[in-house]
Coordinates of C-alpha atoms and ligand atoms in Angstrom, one line a residue:
X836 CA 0.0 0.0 0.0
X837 CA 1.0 3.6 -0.6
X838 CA 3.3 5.5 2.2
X839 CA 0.7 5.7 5.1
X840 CA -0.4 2.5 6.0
X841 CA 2.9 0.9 7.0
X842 CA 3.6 4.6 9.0
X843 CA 0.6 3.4 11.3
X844 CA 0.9 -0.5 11.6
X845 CA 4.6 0.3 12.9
X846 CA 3.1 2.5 15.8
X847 CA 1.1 -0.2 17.6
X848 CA -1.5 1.5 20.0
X849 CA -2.0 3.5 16.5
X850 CA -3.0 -0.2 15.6
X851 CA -6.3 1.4 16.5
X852 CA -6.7 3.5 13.8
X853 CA -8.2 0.9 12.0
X854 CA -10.9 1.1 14.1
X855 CA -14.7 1.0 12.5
X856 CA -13.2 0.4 9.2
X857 CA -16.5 -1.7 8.0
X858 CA -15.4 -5.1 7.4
X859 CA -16.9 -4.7 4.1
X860 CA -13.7 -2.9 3.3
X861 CA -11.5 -4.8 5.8
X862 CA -11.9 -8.2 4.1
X863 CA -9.9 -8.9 1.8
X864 CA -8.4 -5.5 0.4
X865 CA -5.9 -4.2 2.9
X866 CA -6.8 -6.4 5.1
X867 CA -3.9 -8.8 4.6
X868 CA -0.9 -6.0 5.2
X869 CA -3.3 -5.3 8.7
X870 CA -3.3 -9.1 9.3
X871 CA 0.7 -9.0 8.7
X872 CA 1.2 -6.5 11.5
X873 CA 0.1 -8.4 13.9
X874 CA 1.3 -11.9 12.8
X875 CA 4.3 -11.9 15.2
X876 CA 1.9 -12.8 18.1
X877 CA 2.2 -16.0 18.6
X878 CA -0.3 -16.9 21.8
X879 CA -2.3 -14.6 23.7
X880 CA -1.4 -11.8 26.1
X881 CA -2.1 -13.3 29.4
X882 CA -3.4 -10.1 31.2
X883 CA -4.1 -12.0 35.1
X884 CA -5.9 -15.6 35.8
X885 CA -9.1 -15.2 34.1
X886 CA -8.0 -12.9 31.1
X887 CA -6.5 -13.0 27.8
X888 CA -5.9 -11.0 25.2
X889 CA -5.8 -11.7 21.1
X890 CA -4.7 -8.6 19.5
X891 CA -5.4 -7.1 16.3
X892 CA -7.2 -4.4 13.8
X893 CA -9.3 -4.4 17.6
X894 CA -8.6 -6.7 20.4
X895 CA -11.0 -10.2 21.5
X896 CA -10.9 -11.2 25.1
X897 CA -11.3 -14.7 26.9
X898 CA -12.3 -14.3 30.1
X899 CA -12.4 -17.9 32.1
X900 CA -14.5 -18.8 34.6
X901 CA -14.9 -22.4 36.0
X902 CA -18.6 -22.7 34.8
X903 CA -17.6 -21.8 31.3
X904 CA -15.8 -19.0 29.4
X905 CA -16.9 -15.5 27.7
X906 CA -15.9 -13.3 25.0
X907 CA -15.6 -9.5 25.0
X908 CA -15.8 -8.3 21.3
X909 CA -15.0 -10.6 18.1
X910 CA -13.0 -7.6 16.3
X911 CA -13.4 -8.4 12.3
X912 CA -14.1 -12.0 10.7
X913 CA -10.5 -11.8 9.1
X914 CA -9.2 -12.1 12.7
X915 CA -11.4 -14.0 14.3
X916 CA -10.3 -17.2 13.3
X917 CA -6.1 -15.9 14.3
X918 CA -7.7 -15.0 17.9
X919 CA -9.9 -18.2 18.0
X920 CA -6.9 -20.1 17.9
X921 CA -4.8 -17.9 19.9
X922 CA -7.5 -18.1 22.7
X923 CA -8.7 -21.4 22.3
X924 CA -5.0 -22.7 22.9
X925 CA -5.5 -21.2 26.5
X926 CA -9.0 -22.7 27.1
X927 CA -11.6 -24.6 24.8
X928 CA -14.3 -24.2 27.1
X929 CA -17.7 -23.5 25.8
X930 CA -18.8 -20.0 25.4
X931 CA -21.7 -18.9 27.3
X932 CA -21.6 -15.3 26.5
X933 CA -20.3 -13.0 23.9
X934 CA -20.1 -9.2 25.2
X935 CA -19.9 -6.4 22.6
X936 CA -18.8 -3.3 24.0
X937 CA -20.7 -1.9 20.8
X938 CA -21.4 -2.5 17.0
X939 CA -18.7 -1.1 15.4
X940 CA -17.7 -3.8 12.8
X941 CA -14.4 -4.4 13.8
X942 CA -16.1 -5.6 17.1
X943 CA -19.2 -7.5 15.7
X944 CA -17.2 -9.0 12.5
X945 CA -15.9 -12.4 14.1
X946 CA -19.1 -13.5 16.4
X947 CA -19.8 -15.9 14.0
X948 CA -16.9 -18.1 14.9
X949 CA -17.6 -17.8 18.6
X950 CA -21.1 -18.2 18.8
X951 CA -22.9 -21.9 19.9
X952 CA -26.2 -22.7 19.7
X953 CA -26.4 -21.5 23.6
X954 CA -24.4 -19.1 23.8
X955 CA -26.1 -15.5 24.9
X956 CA -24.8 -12.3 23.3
X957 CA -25.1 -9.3 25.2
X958 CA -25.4 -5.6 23.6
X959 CA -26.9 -2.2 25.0
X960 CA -30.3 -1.5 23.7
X961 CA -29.0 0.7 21.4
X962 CA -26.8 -1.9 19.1
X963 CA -29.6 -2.7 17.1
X964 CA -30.7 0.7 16.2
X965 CA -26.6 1.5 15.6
X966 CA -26.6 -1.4 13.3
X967 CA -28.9 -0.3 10.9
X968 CA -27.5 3.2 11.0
X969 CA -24.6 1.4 9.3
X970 CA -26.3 -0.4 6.9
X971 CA -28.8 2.4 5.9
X972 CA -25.4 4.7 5.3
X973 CA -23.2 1.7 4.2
X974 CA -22.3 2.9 0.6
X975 CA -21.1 6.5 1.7
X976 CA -19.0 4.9 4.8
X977 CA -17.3 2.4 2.3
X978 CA -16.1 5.1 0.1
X979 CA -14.8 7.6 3.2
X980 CA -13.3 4.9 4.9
X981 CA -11.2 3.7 2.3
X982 CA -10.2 7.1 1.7
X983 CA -9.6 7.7 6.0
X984 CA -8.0 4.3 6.3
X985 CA -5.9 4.4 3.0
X986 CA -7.6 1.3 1.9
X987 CA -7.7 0.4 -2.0
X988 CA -10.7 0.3 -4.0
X989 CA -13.3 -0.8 -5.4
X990 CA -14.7 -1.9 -2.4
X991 CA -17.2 -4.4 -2.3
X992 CA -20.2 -4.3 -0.1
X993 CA -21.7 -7.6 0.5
X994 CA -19.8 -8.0 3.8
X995 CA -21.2 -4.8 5.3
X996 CA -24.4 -6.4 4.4
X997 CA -23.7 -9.7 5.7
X998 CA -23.6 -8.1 9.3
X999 CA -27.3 -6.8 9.4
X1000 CA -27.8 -11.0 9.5
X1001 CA -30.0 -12.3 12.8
X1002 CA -26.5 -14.4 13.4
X1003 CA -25.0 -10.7 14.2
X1004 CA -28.3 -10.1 16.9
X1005 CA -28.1 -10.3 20.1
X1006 CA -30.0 -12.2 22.7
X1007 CA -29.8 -9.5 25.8
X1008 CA -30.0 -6.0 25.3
X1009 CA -30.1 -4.0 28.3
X1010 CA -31.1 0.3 29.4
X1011 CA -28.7 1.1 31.8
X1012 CA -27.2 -2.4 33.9
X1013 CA -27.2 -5.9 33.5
X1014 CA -25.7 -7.9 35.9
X1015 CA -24.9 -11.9 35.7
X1016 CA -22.8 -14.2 37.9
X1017 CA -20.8 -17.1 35.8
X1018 CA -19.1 -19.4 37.9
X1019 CA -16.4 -17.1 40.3
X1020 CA -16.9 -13.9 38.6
X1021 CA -19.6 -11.4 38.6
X1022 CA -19.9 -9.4 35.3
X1023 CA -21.6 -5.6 35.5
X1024 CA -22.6 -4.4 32.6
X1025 CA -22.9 -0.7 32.6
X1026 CA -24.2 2.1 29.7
X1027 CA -21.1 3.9 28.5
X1028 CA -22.2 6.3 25.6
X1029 CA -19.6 8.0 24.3
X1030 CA -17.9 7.0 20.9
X1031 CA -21.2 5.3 19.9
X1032 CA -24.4 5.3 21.6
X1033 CA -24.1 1.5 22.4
X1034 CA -21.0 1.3 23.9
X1035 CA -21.1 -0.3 27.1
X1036 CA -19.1 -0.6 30.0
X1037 CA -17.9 -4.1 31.9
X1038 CA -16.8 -4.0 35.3
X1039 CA -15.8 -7.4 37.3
X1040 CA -15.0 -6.5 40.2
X1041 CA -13.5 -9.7 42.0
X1042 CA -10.7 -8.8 39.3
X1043 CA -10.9 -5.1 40.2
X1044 CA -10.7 -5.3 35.6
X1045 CA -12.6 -2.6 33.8
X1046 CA -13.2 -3.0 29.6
X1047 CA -14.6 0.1 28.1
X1048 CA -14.3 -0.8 24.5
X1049 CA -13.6 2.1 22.2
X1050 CA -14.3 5.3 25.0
X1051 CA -10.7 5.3 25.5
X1052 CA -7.6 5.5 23.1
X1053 CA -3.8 6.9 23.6
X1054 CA -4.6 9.7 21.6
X1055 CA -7.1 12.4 22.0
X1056 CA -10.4 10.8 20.8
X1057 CA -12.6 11.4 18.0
X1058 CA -15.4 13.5 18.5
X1059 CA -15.8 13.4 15.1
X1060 CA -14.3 11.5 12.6
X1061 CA -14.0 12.5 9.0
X1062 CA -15.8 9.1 7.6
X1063 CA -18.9 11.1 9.3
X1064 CA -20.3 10.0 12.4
X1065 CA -23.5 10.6 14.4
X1066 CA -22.7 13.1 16.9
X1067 CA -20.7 12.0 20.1
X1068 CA -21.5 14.1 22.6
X1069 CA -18.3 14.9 24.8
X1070 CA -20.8 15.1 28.3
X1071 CA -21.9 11.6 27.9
X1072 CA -18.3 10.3 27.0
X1073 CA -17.0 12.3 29.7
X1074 CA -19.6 10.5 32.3
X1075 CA -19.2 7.3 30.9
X1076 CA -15.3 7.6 31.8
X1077 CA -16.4 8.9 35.3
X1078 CA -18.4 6.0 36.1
X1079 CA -15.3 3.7 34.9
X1080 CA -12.9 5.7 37.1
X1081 CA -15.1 5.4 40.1
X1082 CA -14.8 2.1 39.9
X1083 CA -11.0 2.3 40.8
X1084 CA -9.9 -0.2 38.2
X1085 CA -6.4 -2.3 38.8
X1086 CA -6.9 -3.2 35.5
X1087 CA -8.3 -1.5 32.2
X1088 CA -8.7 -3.2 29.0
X1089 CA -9.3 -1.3 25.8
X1090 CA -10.3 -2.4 22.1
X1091 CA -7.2 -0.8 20.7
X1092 CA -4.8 -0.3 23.2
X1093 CA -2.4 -2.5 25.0
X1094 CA -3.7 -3.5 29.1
X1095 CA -3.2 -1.0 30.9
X1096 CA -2.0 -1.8 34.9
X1097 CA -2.0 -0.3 38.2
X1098 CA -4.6 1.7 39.9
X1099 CA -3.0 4.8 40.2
X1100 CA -1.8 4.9 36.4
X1101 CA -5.3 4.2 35.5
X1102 CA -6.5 7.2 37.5
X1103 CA -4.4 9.5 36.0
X1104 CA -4.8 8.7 32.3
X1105 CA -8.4 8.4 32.3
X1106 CA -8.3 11.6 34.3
X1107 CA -6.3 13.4 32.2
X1108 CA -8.1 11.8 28.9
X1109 CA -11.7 13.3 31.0
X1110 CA -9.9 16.7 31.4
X1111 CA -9.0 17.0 27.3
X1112 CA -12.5 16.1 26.5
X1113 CA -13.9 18.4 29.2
X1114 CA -11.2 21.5 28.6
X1115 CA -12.2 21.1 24.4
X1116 CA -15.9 21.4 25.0
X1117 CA -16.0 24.2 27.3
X1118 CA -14.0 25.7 25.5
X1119 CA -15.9 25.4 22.4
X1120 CA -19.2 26.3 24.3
X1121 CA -17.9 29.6 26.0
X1122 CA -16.8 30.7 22.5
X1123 CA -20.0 29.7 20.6
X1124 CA -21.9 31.8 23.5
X1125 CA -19.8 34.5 22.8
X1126 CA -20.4 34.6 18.9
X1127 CA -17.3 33.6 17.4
X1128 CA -17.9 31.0 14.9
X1129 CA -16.5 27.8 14.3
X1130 CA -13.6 28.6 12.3
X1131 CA -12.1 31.2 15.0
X1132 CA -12.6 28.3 17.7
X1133 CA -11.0 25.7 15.8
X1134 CA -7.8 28.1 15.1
X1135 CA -8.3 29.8 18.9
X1136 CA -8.7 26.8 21.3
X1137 CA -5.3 24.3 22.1
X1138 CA -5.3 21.9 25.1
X1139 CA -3.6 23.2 28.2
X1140 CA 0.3 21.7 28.4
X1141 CA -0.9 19.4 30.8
X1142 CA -3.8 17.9 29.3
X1143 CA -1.9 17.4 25.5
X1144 CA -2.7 13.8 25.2
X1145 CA -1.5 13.4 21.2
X1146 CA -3.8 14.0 18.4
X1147 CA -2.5 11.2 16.4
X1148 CA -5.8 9.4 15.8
X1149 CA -8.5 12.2 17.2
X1150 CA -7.9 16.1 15.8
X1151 CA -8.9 18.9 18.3
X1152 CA -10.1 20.6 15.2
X1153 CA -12.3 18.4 13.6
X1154 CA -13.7 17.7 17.1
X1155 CA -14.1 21.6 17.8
X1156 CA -16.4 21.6 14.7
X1157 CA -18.1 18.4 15.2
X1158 CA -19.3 19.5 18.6
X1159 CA -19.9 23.0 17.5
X1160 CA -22.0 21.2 14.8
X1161 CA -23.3 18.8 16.7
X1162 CA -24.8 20.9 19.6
X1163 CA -26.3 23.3 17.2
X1164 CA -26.1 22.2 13.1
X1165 CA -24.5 24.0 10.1
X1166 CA -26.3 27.2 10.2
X1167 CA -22.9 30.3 10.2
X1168 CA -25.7 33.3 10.5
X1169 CA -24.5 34.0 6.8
X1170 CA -27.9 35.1 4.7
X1171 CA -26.1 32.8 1.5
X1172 CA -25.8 29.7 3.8
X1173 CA -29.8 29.8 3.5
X1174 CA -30.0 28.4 0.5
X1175 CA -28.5 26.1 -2.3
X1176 CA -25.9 27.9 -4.3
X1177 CA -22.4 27.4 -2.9
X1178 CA -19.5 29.7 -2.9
X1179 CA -17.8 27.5 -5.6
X1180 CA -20.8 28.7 -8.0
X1181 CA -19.2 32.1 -8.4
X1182 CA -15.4 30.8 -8.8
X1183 CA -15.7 30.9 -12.5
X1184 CA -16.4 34.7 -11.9
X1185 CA -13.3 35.1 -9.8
X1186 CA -11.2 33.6 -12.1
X1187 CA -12.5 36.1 -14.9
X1188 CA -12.2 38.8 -12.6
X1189 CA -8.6 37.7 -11.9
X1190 CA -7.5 37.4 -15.5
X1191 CA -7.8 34.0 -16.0
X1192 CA -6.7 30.9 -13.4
X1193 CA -2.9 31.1 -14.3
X1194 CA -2.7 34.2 -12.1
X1195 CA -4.5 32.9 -9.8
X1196 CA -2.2 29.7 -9.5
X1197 CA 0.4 32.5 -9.4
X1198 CA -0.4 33.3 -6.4
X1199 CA -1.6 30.1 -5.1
X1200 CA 2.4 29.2 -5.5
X1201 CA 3.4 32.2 -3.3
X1202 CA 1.5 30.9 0.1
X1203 CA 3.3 27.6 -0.9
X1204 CA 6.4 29.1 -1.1
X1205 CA 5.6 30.8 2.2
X1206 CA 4.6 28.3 3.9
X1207 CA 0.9 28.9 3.9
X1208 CA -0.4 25.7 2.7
X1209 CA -4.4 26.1 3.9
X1210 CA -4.8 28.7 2.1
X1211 CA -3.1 27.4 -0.8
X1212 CA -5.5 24.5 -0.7
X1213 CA -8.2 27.8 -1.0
X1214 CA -7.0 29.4 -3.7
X1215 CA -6.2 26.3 -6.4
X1216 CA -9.9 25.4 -4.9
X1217 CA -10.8 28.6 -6.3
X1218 CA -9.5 27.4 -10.3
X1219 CA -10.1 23.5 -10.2
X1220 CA -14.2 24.1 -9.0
X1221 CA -14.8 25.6 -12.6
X1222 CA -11.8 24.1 -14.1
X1223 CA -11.1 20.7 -12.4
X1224 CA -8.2 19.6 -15.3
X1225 CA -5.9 22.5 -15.0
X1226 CA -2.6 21.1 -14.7
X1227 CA -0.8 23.6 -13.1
X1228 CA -2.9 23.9 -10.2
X1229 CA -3.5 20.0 -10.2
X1230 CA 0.5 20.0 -9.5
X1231 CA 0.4 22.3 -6.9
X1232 CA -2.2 20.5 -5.1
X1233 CA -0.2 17.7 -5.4
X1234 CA 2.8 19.3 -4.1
X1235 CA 0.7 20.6 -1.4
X1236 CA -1.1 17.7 0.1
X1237 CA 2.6 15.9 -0.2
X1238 CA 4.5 18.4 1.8
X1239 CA 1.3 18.4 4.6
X1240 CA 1.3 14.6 4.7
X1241 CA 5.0 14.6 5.2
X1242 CA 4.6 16.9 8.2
X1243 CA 0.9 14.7 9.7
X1244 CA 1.3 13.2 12.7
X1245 CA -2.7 12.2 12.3
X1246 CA -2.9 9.2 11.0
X1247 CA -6.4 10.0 9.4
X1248 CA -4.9 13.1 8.0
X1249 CA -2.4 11.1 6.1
X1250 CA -5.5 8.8 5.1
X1251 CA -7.1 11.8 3.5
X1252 CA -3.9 13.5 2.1
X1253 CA -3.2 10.6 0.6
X1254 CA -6.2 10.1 -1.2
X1255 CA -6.5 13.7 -2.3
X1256 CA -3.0 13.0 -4.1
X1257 CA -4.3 9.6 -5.7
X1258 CA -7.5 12.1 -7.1
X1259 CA -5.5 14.6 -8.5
X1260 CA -2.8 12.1 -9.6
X1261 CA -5.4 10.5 -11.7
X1262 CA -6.8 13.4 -13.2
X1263 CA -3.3 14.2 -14.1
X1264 CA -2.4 11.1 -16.2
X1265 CA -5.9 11.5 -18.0
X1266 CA -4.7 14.8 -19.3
X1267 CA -1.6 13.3 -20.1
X1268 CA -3.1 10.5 -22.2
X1269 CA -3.0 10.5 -25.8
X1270 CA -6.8 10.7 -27.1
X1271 CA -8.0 7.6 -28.7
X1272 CA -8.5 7.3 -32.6
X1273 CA -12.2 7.7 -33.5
X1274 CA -14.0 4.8 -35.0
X1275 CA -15.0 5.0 -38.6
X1276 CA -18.0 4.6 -37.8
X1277 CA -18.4 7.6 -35.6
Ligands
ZN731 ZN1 -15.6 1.7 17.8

């Protein structure tokens, strides 16, 4: 694959990046370079007595019990049948229950492979509803994931559609608790909203071990992702980690992150991690009370020394706008905004006022030469909206996008970039080739 995806496979907690990439596009494309990263492990991660690990595009746990074992998350069908055997070498015990900390499909992909005929799976009441949110919207994800994740195309889609099969439904769904005892261990199910509306929390507290699924990354978090998300809303994520925290965890087990250990550790990253999200929306709220619009808050507002938690996978500024959007929609108190035309319907007119686009790109090469490469991106907007095959500006782009994704530390970011160069890339080498003969007969 192109530049980016080795980048993030060699940064494992970035592992996570994958995250929500529908299996639709996991299987089979890029999937196999994903598989390869994590090839090297050999047998499970033995996190204490009762719990293993199986690591991957997101992680499946085996937790033991002497009446019979249970499964938090499945992660996709491509790995499912690596951490099958991975966990079944530690126990081949039948499954009573498979947990999903939520219906992303990187969680949901590999139930299939775990399930028996008895075995219970367990969701918050607000899987099913997330499910067919995915499938209703399954076309547009495909297509902005592969961009985000750096996948290849075409994708296909009959996998996405495969999970919206009854084998994929639960047989609990729960509000707010659900509580059930399985041999030694008690297992307390908790409602976590945060990065979806069905995740849920798992407490057990005879191994003081806490999962919360996807609410927590080593990277500031996603508020909003570019693939397009339902809004997140930082107050429920925030309470959902506050509930975890209460529980004074010795243990904490993420989807996409390695175990985490120690009680006071724990406290401190999910308290710092609860600060960021906290410091971000207040911050965005006071401004949006104060009339500055979304554009000023996502330049104005940076996390506190303290509280910089890396934006390698989450980006304060998308998650600025995403909460800004989400509390309150896409209205900018601009009278055009209220209707249809765009600002890229009077373009054409700038570039006639300017002379023509060449002057244009002109000056579109001076930000890049001084470093202004946003509103370089502006201005050859500006010519390719009315004239999307001019090859000068095409190159610039190019040379723009390249010199941001060498300097991205987001791995999303270099997803896009590196799309946005394949576009222009290809529009490119359709100038550049020769036109065909014409049939007689035309
Ligand atoms: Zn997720």
């Amino acid at each position: 694959m192109p530049a980016v995806l080795p980048r993030f496979c060699g940064v494992m907690p970035l592992a996570m990046m994958l995250i929500a990439v529908p299996t639709a596009l996991g299987q089979g494309i890029a999937q196999q370079n994903i598989l390869q990263a994590f090839a090297n492990e050999k047998e499970a991660i033995k996190v204490n007595d009762h719990i293993y690990q199986a690591s991957g595009f997101s992680n499946t746990y085996l937790v033991t019990t002497s009446d019979g074992n249970v499964i938090i998350d499945t992660s996709t069908s491509a790995f499912a049948s690596r951490h099958k055997k991975l966990l079944q070498a530690v126990s081949k015990a039948p499954i009573k229950y498979i947990i999903l900390t939520h219906g992303h499909p990187d969680h949901i992909g590999g139930i299939r492979q775990w399930r028996g005929p008895d075995t219970e799976v367990i969701a918050q009441a607000n899987y099913p509803a997330f499910r067919e949110y995915h499938h209703r919207l399954m076309g547009f994800h495909a297509r902005r994931a592969a961009a985000q994740y750096n996948l290849a195309l075409p994708v296909t889609l009959s996998a996405a559609e495969e999970l919206l099969r009854p084998e994929y439904d639960a047989t609990i769904t729960f509000e707010k608790e659900y509580t059930f005892k399985l041999g030694e261990l008690t297992f307390e199910l908790h409602a976590a909203p945060g990065e979806t509306q069905d995740q849920l929390a798992i407490w057990i507290p005879e191994l003081k071990t806490a999962f919360l699924g996807d609410n927590y990354y080593e990277t500031f978090p996603n508020i909003y992702t570019l693939r397009g998300t339902e809004f997140r809303s930082p107050v429920l994520w925030i309470k959902s980690l506050e509930m975890v925290r209460s529980w004074h965890p010795d243990i904490l087990l993420g989807s996409h992150v390695a175990p985490i250990k120690g009680a006071k550790e724990i406290e401190t990253r999910l308290t710092n991690y609860i600060e960021a999200i906290r410091y971000v929306d207040n911050e965005t709220v006071k401004g949006m009370n104060a009339g500055k619009d979304v554009h000023t808050l996502m330049r104005e507002i940076k996390l506190p020394d303290e509280l910089k938690i890396g934006e390698q996978y989450g980006r304060l500024t998308w998650s600025i706008r995403g909460i800004f959007d989400g509390y309150v929609g896409w209205f900018d108190e601009q009278p055009q905004t209220m209707y249809a035309t765009p600002a890229s319907s009077v373009h054409a007119d700038l570039v006639e006022l300017a002379g023509g686009p060449d002057g244009i790109v002109k000056k579109a090469r001076e930000h890049f030469d001084s470093g202004q490469l946003e509103e370089t991106l502006q201005l050859l907007d500006v010519v390719l909206n009315p004239e999307p095959t001019h090859a000068e500006a095409l190159k610039l782009r190019i040379e723009t996008c390249t010199l941001l994704n060498s300097r991205a530390d987001n791995v999303i970011e270099q997803g896009w970039l590196a799309e946005f160069i394949r576009r222009d890339e290809r529009a490119l080498k359709a100038l550049t080739k020769p036109a065909k003969k014409r049939s007689r007969a035309s």
